[in-house]
Coordinates of C-alpha atoms in Angstrom, one line a residue:
M1 CA -40.2 -110.5 23.5
C2 CA -40.7 -108.4 26.9
K3 CA -41.6 -111.5 29.5
K4 CA -41.8 -109.1 32.7
T5 CA -40.6 -105.6 31.4
T6 CA -43.4 -102.7 30.4
I7 CA -42.4 -100.5 27.8
S8 CA -44.3 -97.0 27.1
A9 CA -44.8 -95.9 24.3
Y10 CA -46.8 -93.3 22.0
K11 CA -49.5 -95.2 19.6
N12 CA -48.5 -93.6 16.6
S13 CA -45.1 -93.3 17.7
T14 CA -43.2 -96.8 17.1
S15 CA -39.7 -94.9 17.8
N16 CA -39.6 -95.6 21.3
L17 CA -40.1 -99.2 21.2
R18 CA -37.5 -99.5 18.2
K19 CA -35.0 -98.2 20.5
H20 CA -35.6 -101.4 22.7
V21 CA -36.0 -103.7 20.4
E22 CA -32.1 -103.0 18.5
R23 CA -30.6 -102.2 22.1
R24 CA -32.6 -105.9 24.0
H25 CA -33.4 -107.9 21.3
P26 CA -31.5 -107.3 18.4
S27 CA -32.7 -110.9 16.6
G28 CA -36.3 -110.0 16.5
L29 CA -35.5 -106.7 14.9
K30 CA -37.0 -107.8 11.2
A31 CA -39.9 -109.4 13.2
F32 CA -40.7 -106.3 15.0
S33 CA -40.2 -104.4 11.6
D34 CA -42.5 -106.3 9.9
C35 CA -45.3 -106.1 12.2
V36 CA -44.7 -102.8 12.3
A37 CA -44.9 -102.8 8.2
T38 CA -48.3 -104.6 8.3
R39 CA -50.3 -102.6 11.1
K40 CA -49.4 -99.3 8.7
R41 CA -51.0 -100.6 5.9
T42 CA -54.1 -102.5 7.3
L43 CA -54.7 -98.7 8.4
E44 CA -57.8 -97.0 6.9
P45 CA -56.7 -93.1 6.1
P46 CA -58.8 -90.5 7.6
E47 CA -61.9 -89.3 7.0
T48 CA -61.7 -86.1 4.9
P49 CA -64.6 -83.9 5.5
T50 CA -66.5 -83.2 2.0
K51 CA -68.4 -80.6 3.1
Q52 CA -67.5 -77.4 5.0
A53 CA -68.3 -77.5 9.1
K54 CA -71.4 -76.0 10.1
L55 CA -71.4 -72.8 12.9
G56 CA -73.8 -75.0 15.0
D57 CA -71.5 -78.0 15.7
M58 CA -67.9 -75.4 15.9
M59 CA -70.3 -73.7 18.6
A60 CA -71.1 -77.3 20.2
A61 CA -67.1 -78.0 19.8
G62 CA -66.3 -74.9 21.6
A63 CA -68.8 -74.5 24.5
G64 CA -66.6 -75.4 26.8
R65 CA -64.2 -72.6 25.9
R66 CA -65.8 -68.7 27.6
V67 CA -64.4 -65.3 25.8
P68 CA -64.8 -62.9 29.1
Q69 CA -67.5 -59.8 28.3
A70 CA -64.2 -57.1 28.4
K71 CA -62.5 -59.0 26.2
V72 CA -65.6 -58.6 23.7
D73 CA -66.6 -55.3 24.6
K74 CA -62.5 -54.0 23.1
L75 CA -63.3 -55.7 20.2
V76 CA -66.6 -54.7 19.6
I77 CA -65.0 -51.0 19.7
S78 CA -62.0 -52.0 17.8
F79 CA -64.3 -53.3 15.5
I80 CA -66.3 -49.9 15.5
C81 CA -63.4 -47.3 15.2
D82 CA -61.6 -49.1 12.9
G83 CA -64.6 -49.9 10.4
L84 CA -65.3 -46.3 10.4
H85 CA -68.8 -48.2 11.4
P86 CA -71.5 -45.8 13.5
F87 CA -72.6 -46.0 16.8
S88 CA -76.5 -47.6 15.5
V89 CA -74.4 -50.9 14.6
V90 CA -74.0 -52.0 18.0
E91 CA -78.4 -51.8 17.9
Q92 CA -78.6 -53.6 14.6
P93 CA -80.6 -57.4 15.5
A94 CA -77.9 -58.5 12.8
F95 CA -74.9 -57.5 14.5
K96 CA -76.9 -58.7 18.1
D97 CA -77.0 -62.3 16.8
L98 CA -73.4 -62.5 15.5
I99 CA -72.5 -61.6 18.2
I100 CA -74.6 -63.6 20.9
T101 CA -74.3 -66.8 18.2
L102 CA -70.5 -66.7 18.8
N103 CA -70.4 -66.4 22.0
P104 CA -73.6 -67.0 24.0
Q105 CA -72.4 -66.4 27.9
C106 CA -72.7 -62.0 26.4
H107 CA -74.1 -59.4 25.7
V108 CA -73.7 -56.2 23.5
I109 CA -73.3 -53.7 24.7
S110 CA -75.5 -50.6 24.4
R111 CA -74.6 -47.5 22.2
P112 CA -73.8 -44.6 25.2
T113 CA -71.9 -47.4 27.2
L114 CA -69.9 -47.6 23.7
R115 CA -69.9 -43.5 23.6
T116 CA -68.2 -43.2 26.4
R117 CA -65.5 -46.8 26.8
I118 CA -64.9 -44.8 23.2
E119 CA -64.2 -41.4 25.1
K120 CA -63.3 -43.1 27.9
A121 CA -60.5 -45.1 25.4
A122 CA -59.6 -41.6 23.6
N123 CA -58.4 -40.0 27.0
Q124 CA -56.5 -42.9 27.8
M125 CA -54.6 -42.5 25.0
K126 CA -53.8 -39.1 25.7
K127 CA -51.0 -40.2 28.0
N128 CA -48.7 -41.8 25.8
F129 CA -47.4 -39.3 24.6
S130 CA -45.8 -37.9 28.0
K131 CA -42.8 -39.8 27.5
V132 CA -40.8 -38.4 25.3
S133 CA -38.3 -35.3 24.9
Y134 CA -39.0 -33.6 21.9
V135 CA -42.4 -33.4 18.9
G136 CA -43.4 -31.4 16.2
T137 CA -46.5 -31.0 14.9
T138 CA -48.4 -30.3 11.7
T139 CA -51.5 -28.4 11.6
D140 CA -54.0 -27.4 8.8
C141 CA -58.1 -26.6 8.2
W142 CA -60.3 -28.9 7.0
T143 CA -64.0 -27.6 6.3
A144 CA -66.8 -30.6 4.9
H145 CA -70.6 -30.6 4.8
Q146 CA -70.6 -26.8 5.6
Q147 CA -68.4 -27.2 9.3
S148 CA -64.8 -26.7 9.7
F149 CA -61.9 -28.5 11.9
L150 CA -58.8 -27.9 13.0
G151 CA -56.8 -31.0 12.6
I152 CA -53.5 -31.4 14.3
T153 CA -51.1 -34.5 13.8
V154 CA -47.9 -35.2 16.0
H155 CA -44.3 -36.8 15.3
W156 CA -41.4 -37.4 17.1
I157 CA -37.8 -40.3 16.8
D158 CA -37.7 -42.9 19.0
E159 CA -34.7 -42.5 21.0
E160 CA -33.7 -46.5 21.5
T161 CA -34.8 -47.5 17.9
L162 CA -34.7 -44.3 16.3
E163 CA -37.1 -44.8 14.0
R164 CA -39.6 -41.8 13.2
Q165 CA -43.1 -42.2 15.1
S166 CA -46.5 -40.3 14.3
A167 CA -50.2 -39.7 15.1
A168 CA -52.9 -37.7 15.3
L169 CA -53.5 -35.0 18.3
A170 CA -56.7 -33.6 16.8
C171 CA -59.4 -33.1 15.1
K172 CA -61.1 -30.3 16.3
R173 CA -64.6 -28.3 15.4
L174 CA -63.9 -24.3 14.9
K175 CA -67.1 -22.0 14.8
G176 CA -66.7 -19.2 13.8
S177 CA -63.8 -17.0 11.5
H178 CA -60.4 -18.9 10.8
T179 CA -59.0 -16.1 12.3
F180 CA -55.7 -16.5 14.0
D181 CA -55.7 -15.3 17.2
V182 CA -58.9 -18.6 17.5
L183 CA -56.6 -20.5 15.5
A184 CA -53.3 -19.9 18.3
A185 CA -56.0 -20.3 20.9
A186 CA -57.2 -23.8 19.4
I187 CA -53.4 -24.9 18.5
D188 CA -52.1 -23.9 22.3
D189 CA -55.2 -25.3 24.4
I190 CA -54.4 -29.1 22.2
H191 CA -50.7 -28.8 22.9
C192 CA -52.0 -28.0 26.8
Q193 CA -54.4 -31.2 26.8
Y194 CA -51.2 -33.2 25.8
K195 CA -48.6 -31.6 27.9
I196 CA -46.6 -31.2 24.5
G197 CA -46.3 -27.3 24.9
G198 CA -43.0 -27.1 25.7
K199 CA -41.3 -30.0 23.8
V200 CA -42.5 -29.2 20.3
V201 CA -39.7 -28.0 18.4
R202 CA -42.1 -27.2 15.1
T203 CA -45.1 -26.7 13.9
T204 CA -45.9 -27.0 9.8
T205 CA -48.5 -25.2 8.9
D206 CA -49.2 -24.6 5.3
S207 CA -48.8 -20.4 3.8
G208 CA -52.4 -19.5 4.9
S209 CA -52.5 -16.2 6.4
N210 CA -54.1 -16.8 9.7
F211 CA -51.6 -19.3 10.3
I212 CA -48.1 -17.6 9.5
K213 CA -49.9 -14.1 11.6
A214 CA -51.0 -16.8 14.3
F215 CA -47.0 -17.5 14.9
T216 CA -45.9 -14.6 14.0
V217 CA -47.9 -13.0 17.4
F218 CA -47.6 -15.7 19.5
G219 CA -44.6 -17.9 18.8
E220 CA -41.2 -18.0 19.4
H221 CA -39.1 -14.9 18.5
S222 CA -35.7 -14.7 19.5
Q223 CA -35.2 -10.6 20.7
D224 CA -33.0 -8.4 18.4
P225 CA -29.7 -7.1 20.1
E226 CA -30.0 -3.4 19.8
E227 CA -33.5 -3.1 20.3
S228 CA -33.1 -5.0 23.9
E229 CA -30.3 -2.2 24.8
S230 CA -32.7 0.4 23.2
D231 CA -35.5 -0.7 25.1
Q232 CA -33.2 -0.6 28.6
D233 CA -31.4 2.8 27.7
S234 CA -35.1 4.4 27.8
S235 CA -36.4 3.2 30.6
E236 CA -33.5 4.5 33.1
A237 CA -35.1 7.5 33.0
P238 CA -39.4 6.9 33.0
D239 CA -41.7 9.6 33.4
T240 CA -45.4 10.1 33.8
N241 CA -45.8 9.4 30.0
H242 CA -43.6 6.7 29.9
L243 CA -46.0 5.0 32.4
V244 CA -48.6 5.7 30.4
D245 CA -47.4 4.5 27.2
T246 CA -46.8 0.9 29.0
F247 CA -50.0 0.6 30.5
N248 CA -51.5 0.7 26.6
I249 CA -49.4 -1.9 25.6
L250 CA -50.5 -4.1 28.2
Q251 CA -54.0 -3.7 27.4
E252 CA -53.2 -3.9 23.6
D253 CA -52.8 -7.8 22.0
N254 CA -48.8 -8.3 23.1
G255 CA -48.8 -12.0 22.1
L256 CA -48.3 -13.1 25.4
E257 CA -52.2 -14.7 26.2
F258 CA -50.9 -18.1 23.9
Q259 CA -47.3 -19.9 23.2
L260 CA -46.6 -21.3 20.0
P261 CA -43.6 -23.3 18.9
P262 CA -42.0 -22.1 16.3
H263 CA -43.2 -22.0 12.8
Q264 CA -42.7 -23.6 9.4
R265 CA -43.6 -23.3 6.2
C266 CA -45.0 -26.7 4.4
A267 CA -42.2 -27.1 1.6
C268 CA -44.6 -29.1 -0.1
H269 CA -47.0 -25.9 -0.7
L270 CA -44.0 -23.9 -1.2
L271 CA -43.1 -26.1 -4.3
N272 CA -47.2 -26.4 -5.5
R273 CA -46.3 -21.8 -5.8
I274 CA -43.0 -22.2 -7.6
A275 CA -44.7 -24.9 -10.0
T276 CA -47.6 -22.9 -10.2
T277 CA -47.2 -19.4 -9.7
D278 CA -43.9 -18.7 -10.6
A279 CA -43.7 -20.9 -13.6
A280 CA -46.5 -19.0 -15.0
V281 CA -43.8 -15.7 -15.0
A282 CA -42.0 -18.0 -17.6
E283 CA -45.3 -17.0 -20.0
E284 CA -44.6 -13.4 -19.8
K285 CA -40.8 -13.1 -20.0
N286 CA -40.3 -15.4 -23.9
G287 CA -43.1 -15.0 -26.4
T288 CA -41.7 -18.7 -28.3
Y289 CA -42.6 -20.6 -25.0
K290 CA -45.8 -18.7 -24.6
R291 CA -47.5 -19.9 -27.9
L292 CA -46.1 -23.4 -27.1
T293 CA -47.6 -23.4 -23.7
R294 CA -51.2 -22.1 -24.8
S295 CA -51.5 -24.8 -28.1
S296 CA -50.3 -27.6 -26.3
F297 CA -52.1 -27.3 -23.1
A298 CA -55.3 -26.2 -25.0
K299 CA -55.0 -29.4 -27.0
C300 CA -54.3 -31.5 -24.1
Q301 CA -57.3 -30.1 -22.2
G302 CA -60.0 -30.4 -25.2
M303 CA -59.0 -34.5 -24.6
W304 CA -59.0 -34.4 -20.8
N305 CA -62.2 -32.8 -21.5
K306 CA -64.1 -35.0 -24.1
S307 CA -62.7 -38.0 -21.9
G308 CA -64.8 -37.2 -18.8
R309 CA -68.2 -36.4 -19.9
S310 CA -69.2 -39.8 -21.2
Y311 CA -68.1 -43.2 -21.2
M312 CA -68.7 -43.8 -24.2
A313 CA -65.1 -41.2 -24.6
A314 CA -63.8 -43.0 -22.9
E315 CA -64.2 -46.4 -24.5
I316 CA -63.0 -44.9 -27.1
V317 CA -59.5 -43.8 -25.7
Q318 CA -59.4 -47.8 -24.3
D319 CA -60.0 -49.0 -27.2
Q320 CA -57.4 -46.8 -29.1
C321 CA -54.7 -46.2 -26.3
Q322 CA -55.3 -49.3 -24.3
L323 CA -54.9 -47.0 -21.0
Q324 CA -56.7 -43.9 -20.2
L325 CA -56.3 -40.7 -19.7
I326 CA -55.5 -38.9 -16.2
R327 CA -57.0 -35.3 -15.9
P328 CA -56.0 -32.7 -14.3
N329 CA -57.1 -31.7 -10.8
Q330 CA -57.1 -27.8 -9.6
T331 CA -55.8 -28.3 -6.2
R332 CA -53.1 -30.3 -6.8
W333 CA -50.4 -29.7 -9.0
N334 CA -48.7 -33.4 -8.8
S335 CA -52.4 -34.0 -11.2
T336 CA -50.7 -31.8 -14.2
Y337 CA -47.7 -33.8 -14.3
M338 CA -49.6 -36.8 -14.1
A339 CA -51.7 -36.0 -17.2
I340 CA -48.8 -34.8 -19.0
E341 CA -46.3 -38.3 -18.4
R342 CA -49.6 -40.5 -19.5
I343 CA -50.2 -38.7 -23.1
L344 CA -46.5 -39.5 -23.1
R345 CA -46.3 -42.6 -22.3
I346 CA -49.7 -43.8 -24.9
I347 CA -47.3 -41.9 -27.4
E348 CA -43.9 -44.3 -26.6
E349 CA -45.9 -47.3 -26.2
K350 CA -48.4 -46.7 -29.2
G351 CA -47.3 -44.7 -31.0
E352 CA -48.9 -41.0 -32.2
E353 CA -51.3 -43.2 -34.5
A354 CA -53.3 -43.9 -31.3
I355 CA -52.9 -40.2 -29.9
R356 CA -54.1 -39.3 -33.1
N357 CA -57.3 -41.8 -33.5
V358 CA -58.5 -40.0 -29.9
C359 CA -57.9 -36.7 -31.8
E360 CA -60.0 -37.3 -34.7
E361 CA -62.7 -39.4 -32.6
F362 CA -63.5 -35.9 -30.4
I363 CA -62.6 -33.7 -33.2
V364 CA -59.7 -31.9 -30.9
K365 CA -56.6 -30.6 -33.0
M366 CA -53.8 -33.2 -33.0
L367 CA -50.6 -32.3 -31.0
S368 CA -47.8 -31.5 -33.7
S369 CA -44.3 -33.0 -33.5
A370 CA -43.2 -29.7 -32.1
E371 CA -45.8 -29.5 -29.7
I372 CA -45.0 -33.4 -28.4
A373 CA -41.1 -32.0 -28.1
F374 CA -42.2 -29.5 -26.0
L375 CA -43.8 -31.6 -23.6
T376 CA -41.6 -34.1 -23.9
Q377 CA -38.9 -31.3 -22.5
Y378 CA -41.8 -29.8 -19.9
H379 CA -42.0 -33.6 -18.2
N380 CA -38.6 -33.4 -18.1
V381 CA -37.9 -30.3 -16.3
M382 CA -40.5 -31.1 -13.8
T383 CA -39.5 -34.2 -12.6
P384 CA -37.3 -33.3 -10.2
L385 CA -39.5 -30.7 -8.6
V386 CA -41.9 -34.1 -8.2
K387 CA -39.4 -36.1 -6.8
A388 CA -38.0 -33.5 -4.6
L389 CA -42.0 -33.1 -3.6
N390 CA -42.9 -37.1 -3.0
I391 CA -39.9 -37.2 -1.0
L392 CA -40.6 -34.1 1.3
Q393 CA -44.6 -35.1 2.1
S394 CA -42.9 -38.2 3.7
E395 CA -44.0 -38.9 7.1
T396 CA -41.7 -42.4 8.1
N397 CA -38.3 -41.5 6.8
T398 CA -38.2 -38.3 6.0
H399 CA -36.4 -35.3 8.8
M400 CA -36.4 -32.0 8.9
G401 CA -32.7 -32.2 8.0
W402 CA -34.3 -33.3 4.3
L403 CA -35.1 -30.3 3.4
L404 CA -32.2 -28.2 2.8
P405 CA -30.5 -30.8 1.1
V406 CA -33.6 -31.8 -1.3
I407 CA -33.6 -28.5 -2.5
F408 CA -29.7 -28.2 -2.4
Q409 CA -30.1 -31.2 -5.0
L410 CA -33.1 -29.3 -7.0
Q411 CA -31.2 -26.6 -7.6
A412 CA -27.9 -28.6 -9.1
K413 CA -30.5 -30.7 -11.1
L414 CA -32.4 -28.1 -12.8
S415 CA -29.0 -25.9 -14.1
N416 CA -27.9 -30.0 -15.5
L417 CA -31.2 -29.4 -17.6
E418 CA -30.3 -25.5 -19.2
T419 CA -27.8 -26.9 -21.6
S420 CA -30.3 -29.9 -22.8
S421 CA -33.5 -28.2 -22.4
K422 CA -33.6 -25.4 -24.7
I423 CA -37.4 -24.5 -25.3
C424 CA -37.9 -24.5 -21.3
L425 CA -35.3 -23.1 -20.6
P426 CA -37.5 -19.7 -20.0
L427 CA -39.3 -22.5 -17.4
I428 CA -35.9 -23.8 -15.8
R429 CA -35.4 -20.3 -15.1
A430 CA -38.4 -18.9 -13.5
I431 CA -38.5 -22.1 -11.5
Q432 CA -35.0 -21.4 -10.4
D433 CA -36.1 -17.6 -8.9
G434 CA -38.8 -19.2 -7.6
V435 CA -36.8 -21.7 -5.5
S436 CA -34.5 -18.6 -4.6
K437 CA -37.2 -16.4 -3.6
R438 CA -39.5 -19.1 -1.6
F439 CA -36.7 -21.1 -0.1
G440 CA -33.6 -18.8 0.5
Q441 CA -34.1 -17.4 3.7
M442 CA -34.3 -21.3 4.7
M443 CA -31.3 -22.2 3.3
E444 CA -29.4 -19.8 5.2
D445 CA -30.8 -21.4 8.4
P446 CA -28.1 -21.8 10.5
E447 CA -30.9 -24.5 13.0
L448 CA -31.6 -26.1 9.4
I449 CA -28.4 -26.5 8.4
A450 CA -27.3 -28.3 11.5
A451 CA -30.2 -30.8 11.1
A452 CA -28.9 -31.8 7.8
I453 CA -25.2 -32.0 9.1
L454 CA -26.3 -33.8 11.8
L455 CA -28.3 -36.6 9.8
P456 CA -25.7 -39.4 9.2
K457 CA -27.3 -39.8 5.6
F458 CA -26.5 -36.5 4.9
K459 CA -23.2 -35.0 6.7
T460 CA -21.4 -32.1 4.8
N461 CA -22.1 -33.4 1.1
W462 CA -24.8 -32.1 0.3
T463 CA -23.3 -29.0 -0.8
E464 CA -20.2 -27.6 -2.0
K465 CA -20.8 -23.9 -0.5
A466 CA -18.2 -24.0 2.5
D467 CA -19.8 -20.8 3.8
V468 CA -23.1 -22.6 4.6
I469 CA -21.6 -26.1 5.5
E470 CA -19.5 -23.5 8.0
A471 CA -22.5 -22.1 9.2
G472 CA -23.8 -25.1 10.0
L473 CA -20.9 -26.0 11.8
T474 CA -20.7 -23.2 14.6
Y475 CA -24.0 -23.9 15.4
V476 CA -23.6 -27.1 16.2
R477 CA -20.6 -26.2 17.9
Q478 CA -22.3 -23.7 20.4
Q479 CA -25.1 -26.0 21.3
A480 CA -22.8 -29.1 21.4
D481 CA -20.7 -26.7 24.0
R482 CA -24.1 -25.8 26.0
M483 CA -25.0 -29.4 26.5
A484 CA -21.8 -31.0 27.4
E485 CA -21.5 -27.8 30.2
V486 CA -24.9 -28.7 31.0
A487 CA -24.7 -32.1 31.6
E488 CA -21.2 -31.3 33.1
H489 CA -22.8 -29.3 35.5
V490 CA -25.7 -31.1 36.5
G491 CA -24.8 -33.5 39.6
Q492 CA -21.9 -31.1 40.4
N493 CA -21.7 -28.9 43.9
S494 CA -19.3 -26.4 43.2
S495 CA -18.6 -23.3 44.3
D496 CA -19.6 -19.8 43.1
E497 CA -16.7 -19.2 42.1
E498 CA -16.1 -22.5 39.9
D499 CA -19.6 -21.9 39.4
F500 CA -18.5 -18.7 37.7
F501 CA -15.6 -19.6 35.4
T502 CA -16.9 -22.7 34.5
S503 CA -17.3 -21.5 30.8
M504 CA -13.4 -21.1 30.7
K505 CA -12.9 -25.3 31.2
A506 CA -11.8 -27.1 27.6
R507 CA -15.2 -29.0 26.9
R508 CA -13.6 -29.7 22.8
S509 CA -13.3 -33.3 24.3
Q510 CA -16.8 -33.7 24.8
G511 CA -18.9 -31.5 22.5
T512 CA -16.7 -30.1 20.0
G513 CA -14.5 -33.4 20.0
E514 CA -17.5 -35.5 19.4
L515 CA -18.8 -33.2 16.1
D516 CA -15.1 -34.1 14.3
R517 CA -15.4 -37.8 15.3
Y518 CA -18.8 -37.8 14.1
L519 CA -18.1 -36.0 10.7
A520 CA -14.9 -38.4 10.5
C521 CA -17.2 -41.7 10.7
I522 CA -18.0 -43.5 6.9
S523 CA -21.2 -44.7 8.4
N524 CA -24.1 -43.0 7.1
K525 CA -26.6 -45.3 9.3
M526 CA -28.7 -43.4 11.8
D527 CA -27.1 -46.0 14.7
L528 CA -24.0 -43.9 14.5
L529 CA -25.9 -41.4 16.6
N530 CA -25.5 -43.5 19.4
S531 CA -21.9 -43.5 19.9
F532 CA -22.1 -39.6 20.5
P533 CA -24.5 -38.8 23.0
H534 CA -24.6 -35.3 22.7
I535 CA -24.5 -35.3 19.0
K536 CA -27.6 -37.6 18.8
K537 CA -29.4 -35.5 21.2
L538 CA -29.3 -32.3 18.9
A539 CA -29.6 -33.9 16.0
L540 CA -33.3 -35.6 17.5
K541 CA -34.3 -32.0 18.2
L542 CA -33.1 -30.2 15.4
N543 CA -35.3 -33.0 13.5
T544 CA -38.2 -34.3 15.4
G545 CA -40.3 -31.5 13.1
L546 CA -41.4 -32.6 9.7
P547 CA -40.7 -29.7 6.7
A548 CA -44.1 -30.7 5.3
S549 CA -47.9 -30.7 6.7
A550 CA -49.0 -34.2 4.0
A551 CA -49.9 -35.5 7.4
C552 CA -52.8 -33.4 8.7
E553 CA -54.2 -34.0 4.6
R554 CA -53.9 -37.9 5.7
L555 CA -55.5 -37.0 8.8
F556 CA -58.1 -34.9 7.2
S557 CA -58.4 -37.9 4.3
C558 CA -59.7 -40.6 6.9
A559 CA -62.0 -38.2 8.3
G560 CA -63.8 -37.9 4.8
L561 CA -64.2 -41.5 5.2
L562 CA -66.2 -40.7 8.2
F563 CA -67.6 -37.8 8.1
T564 CA -69.8 -38.8 5.2
P565 CA -73.1 -37.5 4.2
K566 CA -75.5 -39.9 6.0
R567 CA -73.6 -39.4 9.2
A568 CA -72.9 -35.0 8.4
R569 CA -75.0 -35.2 12.1
I570 CA -72.7 -36.9 13.9
D571 CA -71.9 -34.8 17.2
S572 CA -68.3 -33.4 16.7
N573 CA -66.6 -34.8 20.1
N574 CA -67.9 -38.5 19.2
F575 CA -66.4 -37.7 15.4
E576 CA -63.2 -36.6 17.1
K577 CA -62.7 -39.6 19.2
Q578 CA -63.8 -42.3 17.2
L579 CA -61.2 -41.3 14.1
L580 CA -58.2 -40.8 17.1
L581 CA -58.5 -44.7 18.0
K582 CA -58.8 -45.0 14.5
L583 CA -55.6 -43.3 13.0
N584 CA -53.7 -44.4 16.7
R585 CA -54.5 -47.8 16.8
K586 CA -51.5 -49.2 17.6
F587 CA -51.2 -46.4 20.5
R588 CA -54.8 -48.2 22.2
E589 CA -54.3 -50.2 25.1

């Protein structure tokens, strides 16, 4: 059609040619369409491969693509750390053949080089934690294969996204007795290594006596004003005896050797104590409850013991119940609750006949109707406690401000169960007493109350006690006014007279005014804090810590996968570096 014009087009697409024909040669459009249709019918379909491509052919096809040696080394380090593999993997002939076959131009790094690179990467990772303003830590001890370790995790809130961030700081080998001063020295040394000593707002640990004494002696304390005044009065008339006493005091351990942050007891460990130690008090106060508890749990324990002794017993349970029984674990109270829940589920889904058949096979007395009713009420009473524990042990979306709202709601739910759980009423009263005893001081702490108020999810709606809310609001107003005063003073060159009377200026529009506007907002999203700079800064400081030390237990769970019996001779430094790179993979460069 075109005698002198050349048209460019793709060989697999005729759209450009069709547009030209429609524009320049409309009379030949039908002939062009017939030509294209004939060409498509004559084309043969591409041959599909019937077999999987061979590795050698693929290597030959990609022979021109070169992967740098640094990239290969980095991938090998990630493979070793993420997979928790021993360093000797790089010396295995099969691993070397794999790497060289995939990339003939490279070589596999040696074992000493791998150890050096991992140590360098772990040291480089420490610099990533120096950019945040406030951090909270959790710490605990762990023993495996006759070796003890101190684990520490760090947690903070991103100031831009307001999302929770977590990382592992250390899993340090401890030698000798775990006394309070040894723990204090190790914790202070790790804080100094990461340069976060002045940024830690709270450190959460269990209720071990060594941890409590360490933070009591070396932790931050607010000095009693009366004691301070008495000390000043006594120092006005110094004499020789007073100088001798002062010298003796300086020679003693006065808590100035190490600087530890404020201490927070793990809420999950306290709830565990309530569910075990405090709940057992109910048996001493009510004889009927004691008989039902002893008989019910004795029969359940008989089934649990029988089902775990042989595979034949497990098969009997599976055939009769279509489910396996859960055996309680002494180190985790939740397992007892889950074991009772599984028995009740079998009774609900398969009927009492299934449990009766299992008891006959095991030669164990069957649960009576009164005992089944007791287990049902026991399960209902313990359910709020379990939910509270599960909420507080989270580390992704839980802040310190969640502690008091969860405890107050737990008390409210237990009070509502008093009318419907007559059999377990002694248990309810024992749990209530345990909550008041173990969390009573925390429920009056203005800092923890303020932390809950400064979370948009709760504000002032989590309790009806006006005195509790007022104590938290007073604390927030004082801190907000102080922050506003500091922010206003920074950058101003004021005279001594103006600086002296700064506290007389009206700051309600900046600090306290922000609190009123914050409480008046309907939104319950965390991004609400971005509209109130002073409230946001205080909220981040108070809510950075965690109410539970479950993050440390997760650290030790991963450490158990790495520190296996076959690798029990691994060097403690190599073990720690590899574990930290495994857990902090998102912070690796």
